[in-house]
Tab-separated table of C-alpha atoms in Angstrom:
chain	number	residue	atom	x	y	z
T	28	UNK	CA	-185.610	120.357	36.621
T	29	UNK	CA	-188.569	118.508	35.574
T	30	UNK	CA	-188.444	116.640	32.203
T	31	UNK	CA	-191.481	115.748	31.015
T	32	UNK	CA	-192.337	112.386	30.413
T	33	UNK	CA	-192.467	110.690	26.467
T	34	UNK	CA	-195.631	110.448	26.444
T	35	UNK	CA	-196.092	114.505	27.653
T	36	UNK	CA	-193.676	115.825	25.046
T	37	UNK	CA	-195.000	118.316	22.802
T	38	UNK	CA	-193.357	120.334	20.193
T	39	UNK	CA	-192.749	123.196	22.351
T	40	UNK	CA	-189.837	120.890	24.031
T	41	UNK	CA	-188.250	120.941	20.903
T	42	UNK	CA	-187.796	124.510	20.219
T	43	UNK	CA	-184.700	126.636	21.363
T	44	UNK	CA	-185.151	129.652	22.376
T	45	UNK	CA	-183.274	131.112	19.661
T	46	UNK	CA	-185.404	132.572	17.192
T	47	UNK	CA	-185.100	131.596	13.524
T	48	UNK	CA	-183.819	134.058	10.655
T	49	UNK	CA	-184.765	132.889	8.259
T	50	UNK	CA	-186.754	135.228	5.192
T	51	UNK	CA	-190.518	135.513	5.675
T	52	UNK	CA	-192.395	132.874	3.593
T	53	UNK	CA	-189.525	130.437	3.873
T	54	UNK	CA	-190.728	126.885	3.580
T	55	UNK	CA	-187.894	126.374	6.285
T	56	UNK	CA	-190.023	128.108	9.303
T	57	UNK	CA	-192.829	125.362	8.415
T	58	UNK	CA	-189.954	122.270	8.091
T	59	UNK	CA	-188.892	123.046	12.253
T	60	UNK	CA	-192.620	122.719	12.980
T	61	UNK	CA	-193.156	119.517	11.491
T	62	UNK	CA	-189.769	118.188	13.016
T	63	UNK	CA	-190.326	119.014	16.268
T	64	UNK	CA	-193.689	117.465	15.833
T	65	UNK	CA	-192.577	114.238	14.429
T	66	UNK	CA	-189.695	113.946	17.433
T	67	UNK	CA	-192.684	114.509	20.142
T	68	UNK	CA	-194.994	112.643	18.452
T	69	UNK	CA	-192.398	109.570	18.656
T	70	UNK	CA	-192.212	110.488	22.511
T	71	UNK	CA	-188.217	110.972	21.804
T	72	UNK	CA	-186.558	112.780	24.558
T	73	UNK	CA	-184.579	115.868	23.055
T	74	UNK	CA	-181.610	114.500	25.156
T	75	UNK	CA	-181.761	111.405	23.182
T	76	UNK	CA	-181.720	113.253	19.942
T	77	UNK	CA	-178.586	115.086	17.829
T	78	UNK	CA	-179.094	117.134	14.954
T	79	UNK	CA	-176.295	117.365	12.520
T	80	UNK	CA	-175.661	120.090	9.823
T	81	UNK	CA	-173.638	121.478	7.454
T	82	UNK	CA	-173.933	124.921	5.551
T	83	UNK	CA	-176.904	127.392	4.074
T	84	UNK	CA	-179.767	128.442	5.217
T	85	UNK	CA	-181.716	125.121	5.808
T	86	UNK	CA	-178.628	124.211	7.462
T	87	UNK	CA	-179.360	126.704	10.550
T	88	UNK	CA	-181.933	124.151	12.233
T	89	UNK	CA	-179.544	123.114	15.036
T	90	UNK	CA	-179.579	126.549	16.372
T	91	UNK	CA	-183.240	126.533	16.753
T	92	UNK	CA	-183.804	122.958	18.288
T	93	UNK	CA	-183.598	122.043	21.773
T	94	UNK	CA	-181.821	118.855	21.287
T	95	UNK	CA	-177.911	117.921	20.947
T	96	UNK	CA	-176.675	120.039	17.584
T	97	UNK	CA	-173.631	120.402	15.631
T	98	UNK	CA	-173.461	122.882	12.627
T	99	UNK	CA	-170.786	121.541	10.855
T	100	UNK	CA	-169.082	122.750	7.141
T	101	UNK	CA	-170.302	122.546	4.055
T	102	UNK	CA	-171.594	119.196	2.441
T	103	UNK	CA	-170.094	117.346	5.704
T	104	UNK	CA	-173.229	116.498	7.585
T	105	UNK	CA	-173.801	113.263	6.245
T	106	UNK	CA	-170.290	112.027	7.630
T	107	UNK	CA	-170.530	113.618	10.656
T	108	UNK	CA	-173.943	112.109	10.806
T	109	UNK	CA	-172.484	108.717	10.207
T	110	UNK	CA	-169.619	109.126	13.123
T	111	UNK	CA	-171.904	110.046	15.505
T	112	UNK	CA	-174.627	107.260	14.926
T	113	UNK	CA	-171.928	104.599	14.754
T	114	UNK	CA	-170.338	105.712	18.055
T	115	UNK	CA	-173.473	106.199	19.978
T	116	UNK	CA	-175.913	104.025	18.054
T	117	UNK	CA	-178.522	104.937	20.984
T	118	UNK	CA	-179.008	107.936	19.987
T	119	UNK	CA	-181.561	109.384	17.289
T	120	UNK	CA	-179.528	110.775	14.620
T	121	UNK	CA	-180.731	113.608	11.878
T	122	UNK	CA	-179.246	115.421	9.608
T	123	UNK	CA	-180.311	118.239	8.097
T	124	UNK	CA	-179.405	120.636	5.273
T	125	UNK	CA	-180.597	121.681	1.696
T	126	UNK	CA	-179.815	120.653	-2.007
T	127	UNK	CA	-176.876	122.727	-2.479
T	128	UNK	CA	-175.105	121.504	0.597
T	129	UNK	CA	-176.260	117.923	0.102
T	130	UNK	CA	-176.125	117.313	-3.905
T	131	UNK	CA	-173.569	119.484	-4.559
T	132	UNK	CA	-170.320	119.610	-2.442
T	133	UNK	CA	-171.623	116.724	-0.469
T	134	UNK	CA	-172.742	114.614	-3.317
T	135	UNK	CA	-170.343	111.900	-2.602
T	136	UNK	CA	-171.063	111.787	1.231
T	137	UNK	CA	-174.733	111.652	0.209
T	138	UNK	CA	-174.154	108.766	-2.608
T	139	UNK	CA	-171.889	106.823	-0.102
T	140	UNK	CA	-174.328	107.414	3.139
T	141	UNK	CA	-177.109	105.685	1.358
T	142	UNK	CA	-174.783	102.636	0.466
T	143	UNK	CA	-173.434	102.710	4.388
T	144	UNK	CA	-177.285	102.292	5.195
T	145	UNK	CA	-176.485	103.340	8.921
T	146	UNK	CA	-179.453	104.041	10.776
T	147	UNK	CA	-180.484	107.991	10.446
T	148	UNK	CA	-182.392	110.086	8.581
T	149	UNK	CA	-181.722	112.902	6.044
T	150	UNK	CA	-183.992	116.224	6.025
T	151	UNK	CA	-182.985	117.891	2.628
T	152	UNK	CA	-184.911	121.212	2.370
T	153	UNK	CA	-184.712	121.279	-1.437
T	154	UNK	CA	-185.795	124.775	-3.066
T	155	UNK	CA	-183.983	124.413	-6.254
T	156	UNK	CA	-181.382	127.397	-5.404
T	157	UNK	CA	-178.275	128.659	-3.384
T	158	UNK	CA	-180.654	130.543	-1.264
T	159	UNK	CA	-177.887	132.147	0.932
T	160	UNK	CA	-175.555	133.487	-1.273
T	161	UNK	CA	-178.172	135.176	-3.018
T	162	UNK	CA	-179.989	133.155	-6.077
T	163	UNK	CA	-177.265	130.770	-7.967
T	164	UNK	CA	-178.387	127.558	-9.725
T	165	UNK	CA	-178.630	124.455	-7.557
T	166	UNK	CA	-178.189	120.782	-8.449
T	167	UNK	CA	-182.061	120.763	-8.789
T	168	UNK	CA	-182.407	123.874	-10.700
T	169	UNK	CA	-184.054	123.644	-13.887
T	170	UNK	CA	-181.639	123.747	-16.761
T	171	UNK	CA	-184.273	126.631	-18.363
T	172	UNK	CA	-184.337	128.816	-15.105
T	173	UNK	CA	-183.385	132.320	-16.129
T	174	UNK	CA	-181.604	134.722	-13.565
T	175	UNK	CA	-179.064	137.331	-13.550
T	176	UNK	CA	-175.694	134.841	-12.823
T	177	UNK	CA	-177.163	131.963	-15.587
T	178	UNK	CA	-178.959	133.972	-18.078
T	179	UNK	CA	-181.286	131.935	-20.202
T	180	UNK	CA	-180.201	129.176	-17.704
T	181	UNK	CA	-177.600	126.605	-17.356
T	182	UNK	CA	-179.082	124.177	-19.914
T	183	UNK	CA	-177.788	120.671	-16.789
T	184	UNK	CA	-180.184	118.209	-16.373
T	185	UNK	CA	-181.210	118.630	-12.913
T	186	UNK	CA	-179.950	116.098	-10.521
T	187	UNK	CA	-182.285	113.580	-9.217
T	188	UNK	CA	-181.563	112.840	-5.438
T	189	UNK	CA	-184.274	110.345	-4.870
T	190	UNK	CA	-183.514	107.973	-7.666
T	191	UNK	CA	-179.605	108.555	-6.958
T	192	UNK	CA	-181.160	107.346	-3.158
T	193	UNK	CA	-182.336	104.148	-4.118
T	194	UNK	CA	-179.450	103.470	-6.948
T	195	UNK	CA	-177.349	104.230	-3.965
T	196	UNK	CA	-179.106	101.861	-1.362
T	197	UNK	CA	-180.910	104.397	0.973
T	198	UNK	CA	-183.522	101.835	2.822
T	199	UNK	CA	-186.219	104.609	2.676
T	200	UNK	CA	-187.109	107.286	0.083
T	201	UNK	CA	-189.890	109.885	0.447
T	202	UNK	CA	-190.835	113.132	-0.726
T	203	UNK	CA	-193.123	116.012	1.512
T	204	UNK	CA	-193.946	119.505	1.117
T	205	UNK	CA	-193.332	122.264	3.598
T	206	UNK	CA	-196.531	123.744	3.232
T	207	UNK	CA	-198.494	120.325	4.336
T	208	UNK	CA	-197.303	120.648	8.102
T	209	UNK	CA	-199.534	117.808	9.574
T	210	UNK	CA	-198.294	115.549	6.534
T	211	UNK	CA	-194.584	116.223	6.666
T	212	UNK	CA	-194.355	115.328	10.428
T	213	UNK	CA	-195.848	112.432	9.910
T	214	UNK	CA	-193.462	111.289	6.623
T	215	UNK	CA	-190.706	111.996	8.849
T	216	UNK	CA	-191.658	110.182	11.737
T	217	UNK	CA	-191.883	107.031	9.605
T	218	UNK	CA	-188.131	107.703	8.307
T	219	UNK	CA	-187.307	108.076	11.720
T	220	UNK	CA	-188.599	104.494	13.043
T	221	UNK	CA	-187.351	103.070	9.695
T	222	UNK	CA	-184.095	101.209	9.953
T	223	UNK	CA	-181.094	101.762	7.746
T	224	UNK	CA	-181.019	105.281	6.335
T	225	UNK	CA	-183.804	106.843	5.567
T	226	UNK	CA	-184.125	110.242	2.911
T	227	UNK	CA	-186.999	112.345	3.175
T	228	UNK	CA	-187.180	115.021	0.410
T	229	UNK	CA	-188.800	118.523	1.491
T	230	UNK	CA	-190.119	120.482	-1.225
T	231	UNK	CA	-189.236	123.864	0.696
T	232	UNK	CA	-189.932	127.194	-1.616
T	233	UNK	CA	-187.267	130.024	-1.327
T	234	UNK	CA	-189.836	132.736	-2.032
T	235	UNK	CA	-187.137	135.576	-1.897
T	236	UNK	CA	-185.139	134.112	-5.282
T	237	UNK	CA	-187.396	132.036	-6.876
T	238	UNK	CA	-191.427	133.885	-5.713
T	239	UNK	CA	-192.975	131.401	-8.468
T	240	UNK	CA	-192.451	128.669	-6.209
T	241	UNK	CA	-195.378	129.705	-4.374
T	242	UNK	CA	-197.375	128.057	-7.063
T	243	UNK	CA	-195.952	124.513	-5.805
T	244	UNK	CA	-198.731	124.529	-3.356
T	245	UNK	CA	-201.437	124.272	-6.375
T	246	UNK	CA	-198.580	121.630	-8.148
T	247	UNK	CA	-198.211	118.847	-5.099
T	248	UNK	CA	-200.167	116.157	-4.968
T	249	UNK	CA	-200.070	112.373	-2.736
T	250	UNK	CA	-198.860	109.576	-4.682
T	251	UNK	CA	-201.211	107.783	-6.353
T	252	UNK	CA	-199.379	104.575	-5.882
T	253	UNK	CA	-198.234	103.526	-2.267
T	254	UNK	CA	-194.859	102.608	-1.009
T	255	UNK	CA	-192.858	99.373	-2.777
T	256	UNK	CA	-190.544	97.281	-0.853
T	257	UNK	CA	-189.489	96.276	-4.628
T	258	UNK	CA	-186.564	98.975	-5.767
T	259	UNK	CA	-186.774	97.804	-9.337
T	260	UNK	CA	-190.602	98.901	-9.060
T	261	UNK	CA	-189.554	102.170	-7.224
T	262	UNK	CA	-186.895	103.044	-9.802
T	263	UNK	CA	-189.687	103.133	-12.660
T	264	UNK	CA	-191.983	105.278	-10.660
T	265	UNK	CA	-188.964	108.204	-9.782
T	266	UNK	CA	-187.473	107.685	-13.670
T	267	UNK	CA	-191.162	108.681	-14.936
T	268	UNK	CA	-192.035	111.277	-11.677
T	269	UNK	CA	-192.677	114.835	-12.186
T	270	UNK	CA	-190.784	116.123	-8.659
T	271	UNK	CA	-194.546	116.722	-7.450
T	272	UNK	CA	-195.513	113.363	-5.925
T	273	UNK	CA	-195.626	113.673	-2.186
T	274	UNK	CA	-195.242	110.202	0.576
T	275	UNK	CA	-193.143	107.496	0.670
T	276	UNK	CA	-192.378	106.067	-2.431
T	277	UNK	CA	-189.750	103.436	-1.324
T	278	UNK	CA	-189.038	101.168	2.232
T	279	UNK	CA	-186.471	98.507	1.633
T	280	UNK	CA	-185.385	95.660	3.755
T	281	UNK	CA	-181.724	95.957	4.119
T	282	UNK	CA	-179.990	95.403	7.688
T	283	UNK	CA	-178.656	98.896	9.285
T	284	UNK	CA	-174.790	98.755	8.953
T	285	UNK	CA	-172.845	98.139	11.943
T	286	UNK	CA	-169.490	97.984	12.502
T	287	UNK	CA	-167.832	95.146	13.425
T	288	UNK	CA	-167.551	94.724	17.532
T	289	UNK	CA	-169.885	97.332	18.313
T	290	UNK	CA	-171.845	94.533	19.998
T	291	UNK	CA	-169.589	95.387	22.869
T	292	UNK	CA	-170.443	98.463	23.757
T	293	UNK	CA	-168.361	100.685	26.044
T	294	UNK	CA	-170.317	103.358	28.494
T	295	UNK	CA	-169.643	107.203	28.114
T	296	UNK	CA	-167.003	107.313	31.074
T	297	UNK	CA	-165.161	104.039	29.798
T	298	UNK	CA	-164.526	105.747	26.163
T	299	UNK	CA	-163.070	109.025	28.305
T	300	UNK	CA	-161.180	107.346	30.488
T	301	UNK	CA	-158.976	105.922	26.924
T	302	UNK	CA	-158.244	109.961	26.461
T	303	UNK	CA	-157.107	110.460	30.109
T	304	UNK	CA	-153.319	111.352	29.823
């Protein structure tokens, strides 16, 4: 088999063969193009990538990349995530999922992940609903959103993932927008080569529960501020932001957690040969 070199990788090398299912106008179909674009753009060979998952419909990206995957249960990515990096630091680690599955039953792995700081990145896919169990309120949902399960709305102060982020530790904190394809790639290339663990924010419209979310398009806009290394400067900026500001907003300077004694590091047929019975 030939396999191309970094510097001849190209999207296409990123993409299973599986065909996504997602609904049409899902933000989701335009996340897996800027990811795969981001990984070849960084010249990362899919064999030296893993993405990890957990549940929803965000959480189906595995299945369509042509990398190392694992679709794991709900709100466990980020541990899973974690495992995996620490055991086999070499490889590039992602994990993937939406705001239910991350802020929601995985709030705690997400609040704890960003203190950890190991180094990989979080995709969240945020559209501001359960989009596959058919339209509940997320952790992001406006408390005012009316629907047939909340009527008149839930009347909870959304949850705020990126400031929890940076409260939390998370060494890098940006926000992109599914519909900016070139832009998005790029944002998560730079949370990729960050060290430490690095959030990116997608703002990823469910068109099939919530169709006014098409309007985001008209509503995003870049920063007008750049990135702070200063997270008492950052924390200002996301207490007083809208949810419409789009780039990186935060890179911090902590050291990437490492275990203790993983300076020794053991070779794939030395950690089997500890199983053999």
């Amino acid at each position: 088999m030939n396999v191309p070199s970094p510097a001849m990788l190209s999207a296409k090398n990123f993409k299973s063969d599986t065909k996504p299912i997602w609904c049409p106008g899902c933000g989701d179909y335009a996340v897996l193009t800027s990811l795969t674009r981001a990984l070849a753009n960084l010249g990362r060979p899919p064999e030296d990538v893993a993405i990890i998952s957990g549940i929803g419909c965000s959480s189906r990206i595995p299945a369509y990349m042509n990398c190392y995957g694992f679709h794991g249960v709900h709100g466990r990515a980020l541990p899973l995530a974690t495992g995996l990096k620490v055991a086999r630091p070499e490889l590039t680690v992602i994990a993937a999922g939406g705001d239910g599955d991350g802020y929601s039953i995985g709030g705690n792995h997400f609040m704890h992940a960003c203190r950890r700081n190991v180094d990989l990145t979080y995709i969240v896919m945020d559209n501001h609903v359960y989009g596959m169990t058919k339209g509940q309120s997320s952790p992001t949902t406006e408390p005012d959103w009316d629907n047939a399960l909340t009527p008149g709305g839930t009347g909870v102060r959304p949850f705020q993932p990126l400031v929890v982020a940076l409260a939390s530790g998370a060494n890098f904190v940006a926000r992109a927008f599914s519909g900016d394809i070139v832009g998005t790639a790029d944002i998560m290339a730079q949370a990729i080569k960050s060290p430490g663990f690095s959030l990116v924010e997608v703002l990823s419209p469910c068109v099939t529960f919530r169709p006014e979310q098409r309007e985001w398009k008209e509503l995003v806009r870049p920063s007008p501020v750049p990135a702070t290394d200063d997270a008492a400067r950052a924390a200002r900026r996301l207490m007083t932001d809208d949810g419409f500001n789009i780039g990186v907003l935060y890179t911090g300077q902590r050291e990437p957690y490492r275990p203790k004694g993983s300076e020794t590091e053991k070779s794939l047929d030395a950690l089997c040969q500890e199983f053999v019975i």
